Short mmCIF file of C-alpha atoms and ligand atoms in Angstrom, two decimals:
data_model
loop_
_atom_site.label_atom_id
_atom_site.label_comp_id
_atom_site.label_asym_id
_atom_site.label_seq_id
_atom_site.Cartn_x
_atom_site.Cartn_y
_atom_site.Cartn_z
CA UNK A 94 101.17 46.29 70.47
CA UNK A 95 100.42 49.43 71.97
CA UNK A 96 102.21 50.08 75.06
CA UNK A 97 99.76 49.90 78.80
CA UNK A 98 99.53 53.07 80.78
CA UNK A 99 100.71 53.16 83.47
CA UNK A 100 97.88 54.26 85.11
CA UNK A 101 96.00 50.91 83.77
CA UNK A 102 98.97 48.79 84.78
CA UNK A 103 98.21 50.59 88.54
CA UNK A 104 94.68 49.62 88.73
CA UNK A 105 95.15 45.96 87.09
CA UNK A 106 98.08 45.42 90.19
CA UNK A 107 95.40 46.98 92.23
CA UNK A 108 92.69 45.02 91.46
CA UNK A 109 94.19 41.71 91.39
CA UNK A 110 96.00 41.97 94.57
CA UNK A 111 92.31 43.05 96.19
CA UNK A 112 90.41 39.63 94.49
CA UNK A 113 92.90 37.40 95.47
CA UNK A 114 92.61 39.14 99.30
CA UNK A 115 88.25 39.09 99.12
CA UNK A 116 89.04 35.43 97.27
CA UNK A 117 91.21 34.39 100.81
CA UNK A 118 88.40 36.09 102.84
CA UNK A 119 85.56 35.00 101.79
CA UNK A 120 86.67 31.44 101.52
CA UNK A 121 87.95 31.72 105.04
CA UNK A 122 84.96 33.23 106.48
CA UNK A 123 82.66 30.60 104.91
CA UNK A 124 84.81 27.62 106.38
CA UNK A 125 84.57 29.33 109.53
CA UNK A 126 80.76 29.54 109.30
CA UNK A 127 80.56 26.20 107.89
CA UNK A 128 82.68 24.85 110.54
CA UNK A 129 80.41 26.73 113.54
CA UNK A 130 77.43 25.46 112.06
CA UNK A 131 78.57 22.10 111.74
CA UNK A 132 79.51 22.12 115.67
CA UNK A 133 76.28 23.47 116.65
CA UNK A 134 74.19 20.71 114.53
CA UNK A 135 76.30 17.81 116.12
CA UNK A 136 76.19 19.31 119.73
CA UNK A 137 71.98 19.68 119.60
CA UNK A 138 72.08 16.33 117.99
CA UNK A 139 74.33 14.84 120.80
CA UNK A 140 71.99 16.42 123.58
CA UNK A 141 68.72 15.25 121.45
CA UNK A 142 70.10 11.27 121.65
CA UNK A 143 70.69 11.63 125.36
CA UNK A 144 67.14 13.28 126.19
CA UNK A 145 65.78 10.40 123.68
CA UNK A 146 67.65 7.29 125.10
CA UNK A 147 66.73 8.95 128.74
CA UNK A 148 63.09 8.72 128.15
CA UNK A 149 62.78 5.93 125.94
CA UNK A 150 61.06 2.45 127.41
CA UNK A 151 62.45 -0.69 125.81
CA UNK A 152 60.57 -4.12 126.84
CA UNK A 153 61.72 -7.20 124.30
CA UNK A 154 60.39 -5.68 120.96
CA UNK A 155 58.31 -3.19 122.43
CA UNK A 156 59.67 0.59 122.64
CA UNK A 157 57.75 3.81 124.22
CA UNK A 158 58.36 6.87 125.16
CA UNK A 159 57.66 7.77 128.51
CA UNK A 160 57.59 11.50 129.80
CA UNK A 161 55.16 13.93 131.54
CA UNK A 162 53.28 15.24 128.82
CA UNK A 163 51.65 17.64 131.11
CA UNK A 164 54.87 19.44 131.26
CA UNK A 165 54.49 22.01 128.40
CA UNK A 166 58.42 22.06 128.15
CA UNK A 167 59.17 18.69 128.46
CA UNK A 168 56.48 18.11 126.22
CA UNK A 169 58.12 20.49 123.40
CA UNK A 170 61.24 19.02 124.20
CA UNK A 171 60.67 15.35 123.34
CA UNK A 172 58.37 16.33 120.28
CA UNK A 173 61.45 18.28 118.76
CA UNK A 174 63.88 15.78 119.97
CA UNK A 175 62.14 12.70 118.62
CA UNK A 176 60.78 14.43 114.93
CA UNK A 177 63.30 11.93 113.60
CA UNK A 178 64.50 8.42 115.31
CA UNK A 179 64.44 4.87 114.71
CA UNK A 180 65.14 1.65 116.84
CA UNK A 181 66.57 -1.11 115.80
CA UNK A 182 67.27 -4.59 117.28
CA UNK A 183 70.56 -4.91 117.12
CA UNK A 184 70.73 -8.91 117.10
CA UNK A 185 68.07 -9.22 114.57
CA UNK A 186 68.75 -6.26 112.26
CA UNK A 187 64.71 -5.38 112.53
CA UNK A 188 62.89 -2.20 112.87
CA UNK A 189 61.29 -1.69 115.42
CA UNK A 190 59.61 1.37 115.80
CA UNK A 191 59.76 4.64 114.39
CA UNK A 192 58.63 8.45 114.31
CA UNK A 193 55.88 9.57 111.97
CA UNK A 194 58.48 11.62 109.94
CA UNK A 195 60.74 9.09 109.44
CA UNK A 196 58.16 6.84 108.26
CA UNK A 197 56.94 9.19 105.98
CA UNK A 198 60.42 9.62 104.50
CA UNK A 199 60.40 5.78 104.02
CA UNK A 200 63.55 4.85 104.48
CA UNK A 201 64.82 1.88 106.35
CA UNK A 202 68.25 0.15 106.73
CA UNK A 203 68.40 -3.86 106.08
CA UNK A 204 69.79 -5.98 108.62
CA UNK A 205 73.27 -6.10 107.30
CA UNK A 206 73.62 -2.17 106.94
CA UNK A 207 72.33 -1.87 110.63
CA UNK A 208 75.09 -4.40 111.75
CA UNK A 209 77.42 -2.13 109.85
CA UNK A 210 76.01 0.92 111.62
CA UNK A 211 76.63 -0.51 115.11
CA UNK A 212 80.04 -1.16 114.27
CA UNK A 213 80.80 2.17 112.19
CA UNK A 214 80.92 5.93 113.54
CA UNK A 215 78.45 7.68 115.44
CA UNK A 216 77.48 9.75 113.15
CA UNK A 217 75.98 9.21 109.89
CA UNK A 218 73.68 10.41 107.22
CA UNK A 219 70.79 9.57 105.11
CA UNK A 220 70.37 11.77 101.80
CA UNK A 221 66.95 11.34 99.95
CA UNK A 222 65.42 13.48 97.26
CA UNK A 223 63.06 15.10 99.92
CA UNK A 224 65.38 15.24 102.91
CA UNK A 225 68.91 14.99 104.33
CA UNK A 226 69.48 14.38 107.35
CA UNK A 227 72.04 13.99 110.29
CA UNK A 228 72.01 10.69 112.32
CA UNK A 229 73.35 10.04 115.58
CA UNK A 230 74.33 6.10 115.83
CA UNK A 231 73.94 4.82 119.47
CA UNK A 232 73.86 1.47 121.14
CA UNK A 233 71.24 1.00 124.20
CA UNK A 234 70.30 -2.10 126.17
CA UNK A 235 67.33 -2.90 127.66
CA UNK A 236 66.66 -4.03 131.33
CA UNK A 237 66.44 -7.69 130.19
CA UNK A 238 69.53 -7.11 128.87
CA UNK A 239 69.12 -6.58 124.85
CA UNK A 240 71.09 -4.36 122.58
CA UNK A 241 69.41 -2.13 120.23
CA UNK A 242 70.58 0.64 117.69
CA UNK A 243 68.55 4.04 118.66
CA UNK A 244 69.34 6.60 115.80
CA UNK A 245 68.41 10.33 116.62
CA UNK A 246 68.11 12.32 113.39
CA UNK A 247 68.16 16.39 112.52
CA UNK A 248 67.63 18.06 109.10
CA UNK A 249 70.58 19.40 107.30
CA UNK A 250 68.29 21.26 105.33
CA UNK A 251 68.83 25.01 107.28
CA UNK A 252 71.81 24.42 107.80
CA UNK A 253 72.75 23.52 103.70
CA UNK A 254 70.21 26.94 103.01
CA UNK A 255 72.56 28.97 105.25
CA UNK A 256 76.08 27.53 103.68
CA UNK A 257 74.15 28.30 100.02
CA UNK A 258 73.05 31.82 100.80
CA UNK A 259 76.65 32.84 102.54
CA UNK A 260 77.95 30.88 99.49
CA UNK A 261 75.78 33.45 96.92
CA UNK A 262 76.54 36.16 98.95
CA UNK A 263 80.10 36.04 98.58
CA UNK A 264 80.03 35.32 95.06
CA UNK A 265 78.05 38.48 94.45
CA UNK A 266 80.67 40.42 96.63
CA UNK A 267 83.72 39.23 94.31
CA UNK A 268 82.63 41.13 90.97
CA UNK A 269 81.02 44.36 93.06
CA UNK A 270 84.12 44.81 95.26
CA UNK A 271 86.52 43.89 92.07
CA UNK A 272 84.40 46.78 90.05
CA UNK A 273 84.58 49.40 92.90
CA UNK A 274 88.24 48.22 93.08
CA UNK A 275 89.27 49.10 89.98
CA UNK A 276 87.01 52.58 89.58
CA UNK A 277 88.76 53.54 92.89
CA UNK A 278 92.44 52.41 91.67
CA UNK A 279 91.71 54.54 88.39
CA UNK A 280 90.68 57.36 89.85
CA UNK A 281 93.67 57.27 92.33
CA UNK A 282 96.09 56.27 89.92
CA UNK A 283 94.87 59.68 87.77
CA UNK A 284 95.42 61.90 91.05
CA UNK A 285 98.64 60.43 91.79
CA UNK A 286 99.90 60.37 88.13
CA UNK A 287 98.40 63.93 87.72
CA UNK A 288 101.55 65.98 88.61
CA UNK A 289 103.86 63.37 86.78
CA UNK A 290 101.46 64.26 83.62
CA UNK A 291 101.91 68.23 84.21
CA UNK A 292 105.66 67.36 85.10
CA UNK A 293 105.75 65.88 81.57
CA UNK A 294 104.27 68.59 79.73
CA UNK A 295 106.42 71.35 81.20
CA UNK A 296 109.34 69.51 80.21
CA UNK A 297 108.00 69.34 76.75
CA UNK A 298 107.96 73.11 76.74
CA UNK A 299 111.86 73.11 77.16
CA UNK A 300 113.66 73.12 73.80
CA UNK A 301 117.09 74.71 72.68
CA UNK A 302 115.46 78.43 72.45
CA UNK A 303 113.75 77.96 75.64
CA UNK A 304 116.72 76.47 77.86
CA UNK A 305 115.47 79.17 80.67
CA UNK A 306 112.65 76.99 81.35
CA UNK A 307 111.85 75.18 84.45
CA UNK A 308 109.95 72.13 85.71
CA UNK A 309 107.46 73.39 88.68
CA UNK A 310 108.38 72.60 92.44
CA UNK A 311 105.27 72.11 94.26
CA UNK A 312 106.39 72.30 97.58
CA UNK A 313 105.67 69.24 98.61
CA UNK A 314 108.65 68.08 99.28
CA UNK A 315 108.17 64.22 98.05
CA UNK A 316 109.88 61.97 95.16
CA UNK A 317 108.41 64.06 92.03
CA UNK A 318 110.12 67.45 93.80
CA UNK A 319 112.59 65.88 94.42
CA UNK A 320 112.98 64.95 90.62
CA UNK A 321 111.79 68.11 89.73
CA UNK A 322 114.60 69.42 91.57
CA UNK A 323 117.44 66.89 90.08
CA UNK A 324 115.87 67.86 86.60
CA UNK A 325 116.12 71.83 86.96
CA UNK A 326 120.02 70.84 87.99
CA UNK A 327 120.80 69.39 85.15
CA UNK A 328 119.03 71.72 83.14
CA UNK A 329 120.69 74.46 85.00
CA UNK A 330 124.57 72.92 84.07
CA UNK A 331 122.62 72.41 80.57
CA UNK A 332 122.13 75.76 79.87
CA UNK A 333 125.47 77.01 81.20
CA UNK A 334 126.99 74.66 78.88
CA UNK A 335 125.00 75.66 75.67
CA UNK A 336 125.73 79.77 77.12
CA UNK A 337 129.51 78.49 76.72
CA UNK A 338 129.39 76.99 73.77
CA UNK A 339 127.11 80.07 72.57
CA UNK A 340 129.54 82.46 73.55
CA UNK A 341 132.73 80.46 72.61
CA UNK A 342 131.32 80.20 68.80
CA UNK A 343 130.83 84.13 68.71
CA UNK A 344 134.50 84.84 70.21
CA UNK A 345 136.00 82.26 67.83
CA UNK A 346 134.29 83.97 64.84
CA UNK A 347 135.16 87.72 66.45
CA UNK A 348 138.78 86.73 66.86
CA UNK A 349 139.07 84.76 63.62
CA UNK A 350 137.39 88.08 62.28
CA UNK A 351 140.55 90.66 62.90
CA UNK A 352 143.26 88.80 61.42
CA UNK A 353 141.15 87.64 58.32
CA UNK A 354 140.22 91.40 57.96
CA UNK A 355 143.97 92.58 58.01
CA UNK A 356 145.29 89.63 55.57
CA UNK A 357 142.09 90.39 53.39
CA UNK A 358 143.35 94.30 53.35
CA UNK A 359 147.00 93.88 52.88
CA UNK A 360 145.54 91.50 49.57
CA UNK A 361 143.53 93.68 48.35
CA UNK A 362 145.97 96.84 48.59
CA UNK A 363 148.53 94.99 47.39
CA UNK A 364 146.61 93.71 44.01
CA UNK A 365 145.24 97.37 43.86
CA UNK A 366 148.45 97.98 41.49
CA UNK A 367 151.44 96.98 40.28
CA UNK A 368 154.20 97.20 43.21
CA UNK A 369 157.65 96.56 43.42
CA UNK A 370 158.83 93.55 44.35
CA UNK A 371 160.32 94.65 47.93
CA UNK A 372 156.44 95.85 48.79
CA UNK A 373 155.20 92.59 47.78
CA UNK A 374 157.68 90.52 50.20
CA UNK A 375 156.77 92.91 53.05
CA UNK A 376 152.84 92.46 52.53
CA UNK A 377 153.70 88.60 52.61
CA UNK A 378 155.98 89.26 55.61
CA UNK A 379 153.33 90.92 57.38
CA UNK A 380 150.82 87.90 55.84
CA UNK A 381 152.90 85.38 57.46
CA UNK A 382 152.88 87.17 61.03
CA UNK A 383 149.23 87.01 60.91
CA UNK A 384 148.97 82.96 59.48
CA UNK A 385 151.67 82.51 62.73
CA UNK A 386 149.35 83.97 64.94
CA UNK A 387 146.05 82.35 63.49
CA UNK A 388 147.62 78.86 63.47
CA UNK A 389 148.35 79.81 67.20
CA UNK A 390 145.50 80.53 68.19
CA UNK A 391 143.74 77.17 66.44
CA UNK A 392 146.70 74.82 67.88
CA UNK A 393 145.32 76.41 71.58
CA UNK A 394 141.99 75.98 70.85
CA UNK A 395 142.37 72.34 69.53
CA UNK A 396 144.47 71.99 72.75
CA UNK A 397 141.75 73.10 75.17
CA UNK A 398 139.07 71.19 73.23
CA UNK A 399 140.76 67.75 73.24
CA UNK A 400 141.74 68.42 76.87
CA UNK A 401 138.27 68.95 77.69
CA UNK A 402 136.71 66.34 75.81
CA UNK A 403 139.23 64.22 77.75
CA UNK A 404 141.58 63.16 74.69
CA UNK A 405 144.91 63.88 76.14
CA UNK A 406 146.04 61.88 79.10
CA UNK A 407 149.12 63.12 81.62
CA UNK A 408 151.97 60.91 82.58
CA UNK A 409 152.54 60.30 85.89
CA UNK A 410 155.85 61.03 86.70
CA UNK A 411 158.10 62.61 89.41
CA UNK A 412 158.60 66.14 88.39
CA UNK A 413 160.91 68.50 90.51
CA UNK A 414 159.80 71.71 90.41
CA UNK A 415 163.41 73.61 90.51
CA UNK A 416 163.86 72.22 87.41
CA UNK A 417 160.95 72.85 85.95
CA UNK A 418 161.18 76.34 86.80
CA UNK A 419 164.95 76.69 85.35
CA UNK A 420 163.93 75.19 82.19
CA UNK A 421 160.84 77.41 81.91
CA UNK A 422 163.00 80.51 82.83
CA UNK A 423 165.94 79.77 80.57
CA UNK A 424 163.05 79.48 77.42
CA UNK A 425 161.47 83.29 78.93
CA UNK A 426 165.11 84.77 79.17
CA UNK A 427 165.93 85.98 75.90
CA UNK A 428 162.59 87.56 75.13
CA UNK A 429 162.54 89.33 78.67
CA UNK A 430 165.57 90.87 77.94
CA UNK A 431 164.61 91.77 74.48
CA UNK A 432 161.41 93.86 76.51
CA UNK A 433 163.89 95.25 78.81
CA UNK A 434 162.29 93.07 82.25
CA UNK A 435 164.60 91.12 84.05
CA UNK A 436 163.64 87.55 85.34
CA UNK A 437 164.74 85.79 88.25
CA UNK A 438 163.96 82.93 90.08
CA UNK A 439 164.04 81.79 93.46
CA UNK A 440 163.34 78.06 94.00
CA UNK A 441 163.79 75.61 96.76
CA UNK A 442 165.41 72.50 95.83
CA UNK A 443 164.28 68.67 96.10
CA UNK A 444 160.50 69.64 95.70
CA UNK A 445 158.90 67.07 93.71
CA UNK A 446 155.61 66.60 92.74
CA UNK A 447 153.60 63.56 90.89
CA UNK A 448 152.70 64.59 87.15
CA UNK A 449 153.71 65.68 84.01
CA UNK A 450 156.80 67.53 83.21
CA UNK A 451 155.64 68.57 79.43
CA UNK A 452 152.86 70.24 80.35
CA UNK A 453 153.27 71.55 83.83
CA UNK A 454 156.05 73.13 82.17
CA UNK A 455 154.08 74.67 79.28
CA UNK A 456 151.35 75.99 81.91
CA UNK A 457 154.78 77.66 83.70
CA UNK A 458 155.72 79.56 80.38
CA UNK A 459 152.41 80.47 79.74
CA UNK A 460 152.48 82.30 83.10
CA UNK A 461 155.60 83.68 82.29
CA UNK A 462 154.85 85.09 78.72
CA UNK A 463 151.61 86.77 80.25
CA UNK A 464 154.17 88.17 82.96
CA UNK A 465 156.02 89.84 80.80
CA UNK A 466 153.13 91.01 78.11
CA UNK A 467 152.01 93.23 80.82
CA UNK A 468 154.90 93.97 82.47
CA UNK A 469 156.85 97.36 81.01
CA UNK A 470 160.51 98.17 80.13
CA UNK A 471 162.33 98.32 83.51
CA UNK A 472 159.76 96.33 85.40
CA UNK A 473 161.06 92.96 87.07
CA UNK A 474 159.12 89.21 87.28
CA UNK A 475 160.31 86.88 89.86
CA UNK A 476 159.76 83.03 89.46
CA UNK A 477 159.95 81.20 92.78
CA UNK A 478 159.09 77.65 94.05
CA UNK A 479 158.57 76.39 97.71
CA UNK A 480 157.03 74.22 99.81
CA UNK A 481 153.67 74.98 102.37
CA UNK A 482 152.65 71.99 104.81
CA UNK A 483 152.06 69.20 102.09
CA UNK A 484 151.75 71.54 99.51
CA UNK A 485 154.25 72.97 96.95
CA UNK A 486 153.63 76.59 95.66
CA UNK A 487 154.72 77.78 92.23
CA UNK A 488 154.38 82.00 92.26
CA UNK A 489 154.66 84.23 89.19
CA UNK A 490 155.28 88.02 90.58
CA UNK A 491 155.25 90.84 88.07
CA UNK A 492 155.19 94.49 89.04
CA UNK A 493 153.59 95.22 85.47
CA UNK A 494 150.47 96.49 84.54
CA UNK A 495 147.99 94.97 86.97
CA UNK A 496 144.25 93.34 86.68
CA UNK A 497 141.76 95.28 87.62
CA UNK A 498 139.22 93.88 90.01
CA UNK A 499 136.35 94.00 87.58
CA UNK A 500 138.33 91.62 85.34
CA UNK A 501 139.71 89.32 88.18
CA UNK A 502 136.97 86.98 88.55
CA UNK A 503 136.91 86.28 84.40
CA UNK A 504 140.99 86.18 83.45
CA UNK A 505 140.48 82.16 83.65
CA UNK A 506 137.75 82.15 81.37
CA UNK A 507 137.94 81.28 77.61
CA UNK A 508 138.67 83.81 75.05
CA UNK A 509 138.63 86.47 78.41
CA UNK A 510 140.51 89.90 77.67
CA UNK A 511 140.80 92.39 79.86
CA UNK A 512 138.91 95.17 77.70
CA UNK A 513 141.16 97.98 78.38
CA UNK A 514 143.52 99.86 75.64
CA UNK A 515 146.54 98.31 77.54
CA UNK A 516 145.31 94.71 76.97
CA UNK A 517 144.39 95.49 73.32
CA UNK A 518 147.87 96.78 72.25
CA UNK A 519 149.39 93.41 73.57
CA UNK A 520 148.87 89.88 71.99
CA UNK A 521 146.84 87.33 72.78
CA UNK A 522 143.53 85.46 72.38
CA UNK A 523 142.54 84.73 75.67
CA UNK A 524 143.13 81.16 75.35
CA UNK A 525 146.20 81.04 77.52
CA UNK A 526 145.28 81.39 80.98
CA UNK A 527 142.28 78.38 80.28
CA UNK A 528 144.70 75.97 79.24
CA UNK A 529 146.83 76.93 82.42
CA UNK A 530 143.64 75.96 84.85
CA UNK A 531 143.03 73.25 83.03
CA UNK A 532 146.64 71.90 83.64
CA UNK A 533 146.58 72.76 87.21
CA UNK A 534 143.21 70.69 87.61
CA UNK A 535 144.65 67.66 85.90
CA UNK A 536 147.47 67.38 88.75
CA UNK A 537 145.04 68.14 91.34
CA UNK A 538 146.12 71.43 92.47
CA UNK A 539 144.57 75.12 92.55
CA UNK A 540 145.84 78.07 90.94
CA UNK A 541 144.52 81.76 92.27
CA UNK A 542 145.82 85.22 91.70
CA UNK A 543 146.02 88.43 93.55
CA UNK A 544 146.50 91.77 91.49
CA UNK A 545 146.10 95.71 91.84
CA UNK A 546 146.31 97.89 88.72
CA UNK A 547 149.36 99.57 88.60
CA UNK A 548 151.06 97.18 90.75
CA UNK A 549 151.32 93.89 89.27
CA UNK A 550 150.11 90.62 89.59
CA UNK A 551 150.89 87.51 91.55
CA UNK A 552 149.85 84.35 90.04
CA UNK A 553 150.17 81.44 92.68
CA UNK A 554 150.20 77.31 91.67
CA UNK A 555 149.81 75.02 94.30
CA UNK A 556 150.27 71.37 93.52
CA UNK A 557 149.99 68.47 96.00
CA UNK A 558 153.60 67.19 97.07
CA UNK A 559 154.68 63.77 95.91
CA UNK A 560 154.79 60.76 98.08
CA UNK A 561 157.90 59.80 99.39
CA UNK A 562 159.36 57.06 97.25
CA UNK A 563 159.71 53.61 98.50
CA UNK A 564 162.85 52.79 100.51
CA UNK A 565 165.71 51.59 97.81
CA UNK A 566 163.62 53.36 95.11
CA UNK A 567 165.18 57.09 93.53
P1 ADP B 684 146.14 86.16 76.40
O1 ADP B 684 146.63 85.10 75.39
O2 ADP B 684 145.00 87.28 76.09
O3 ADP B 684 147.09 86.60 77.76
P2 ADP B 684 145.06 84.61 78.94
O4 ADP B 684 144.09 83.55 79.03
O5 ADP B 684 146.71 84.56 79.22
O6 ADP B 684 145.25 85.74 77.73
O7 ADP B 684 144.89 85.88 79.94
C1 ADP B 684 143.90 86.36 80.11
C2 ADP B 684 143.98 87.77 80.54
O8 ADP B 684 144.24 88.43 81.69
C3 ADP B 684 144.80 89.01 79.94
O9 ADP B 684 144.38 89.17 78.38
C4 ADP B 684 145.16 89.65 80.51
O10 ADP B 684 143.77 90.94 80.22
C5 ADP B 684 145.29 89.85 81.97
N1 ADP B 684 146.38 88.94 82.46
C6 ADP B 684 146.75 87.57 82.04
N2 ADP B 684 148.19 87.67 82.86
C7 ADP B 684 148.32 89.22 83.22
C8 ADP B 684 149.70 89.54 83.94
N3 ADP B 684 150.56 88.91 84.30
N4 ADP B 684 149.18 91.01 84.11
C9 ADP B 684 148.39 91.75 83.88
N5 ADP B 684 147.13 90.94 83.25
C10 ADP B 684 146.66 89.77 82.79
#
């Protein structure tokens, strides 16, 4: 089934609500009008009945109307009031007198019906083919004490005609109003949804090769603008991620190309002519080194990818930073010594954080490894741990090459390596600090660096101190 458009749905809903409201209003107005007309009619009939009774003279079986025929107002009123009337003897039920109009209708009650009318309600109706009358029934007593039933009537025709006309108008109003509402709702819906369609058209133009496109923000600060702004923010993040992915792919290709070219070159030279067994051995040893670097880089990349995909869960143990620093320093000591760099540590005891010993040690080893790499012979590296208020601070300080101000904001990016001849001499793929930053972030901490070219660098890791253990526990 074809889905119903939002515009059509809106038009149908508007029209439905309007039809209900219109029908309700018409019904209410019709009832109010009918009530008022009926009330006016019964009031008028009551007045006429009182008048007829006052002008009526009853003597035995004779009934006469006595009024001043010379008074035009009185004559007019009596002629109006007595247009439909008839008088029955209450005890015999016999008709005594009636107006000519009543006679023309030719309707007469039987004696039993008269007796019932005497006991019945004040108002009754006569419905014939030519006329429908509303009758006021009155019991009147003559001067000699006899009882009579006096009926004074009024035609219901004008009232019925007015109600019929009102109903006709009402019934016409419903389709006319409905058509007008549907058209109006269709038009309003179209106008209201036009910006949505414009957004949809703009969104269609966005593709992976045109990620810089954005949805237009009209400046109306309405819900649609908020939607466009939110969508554009998502696009910014997406564009950023895609840019990073592209850079990542480009960097991987670049980083893999160099060792592969070296490997290939060595293999080609080795195969170009016959060599002594010792030469082949040297080539293979050199290749093994390159393979080692390659597998190290691939391992780091995999670790980073797994970390960013949320596939690594860190332990939440109590970790003493002094122990951690001592272990890392012990592992790095031989490397530092082989490069003629001194490595000293000054760690406050009892600084405990919550985290994963293995991963934190890896972070410190990375920082120390960088410090050793970028510090020339005779330099020194200081590893320290202390606490400031509620945070633990671990610092790796060296007096080595330092980092340029341009490179400083980028060193935590993947594959970033400072573009200096010094950096190019040193091995590395620019992945170490990304991993360190991820580890620190996972421990709810932050890492910062202060460095000056030629003076050295200080890497500062801040981590929240562990809560004090509950009493009785270690
Ligand atoms: P790499 O594996 O290349 O060392 P890192 O991500 O660990 O990658 O470091 C990125 C870059 O930051 C390095 O190439 C270097 O330019 C700079 N860097 C990191 N640590 C230091 C340091 N202690 N002294 C000077 N430069 C550093």
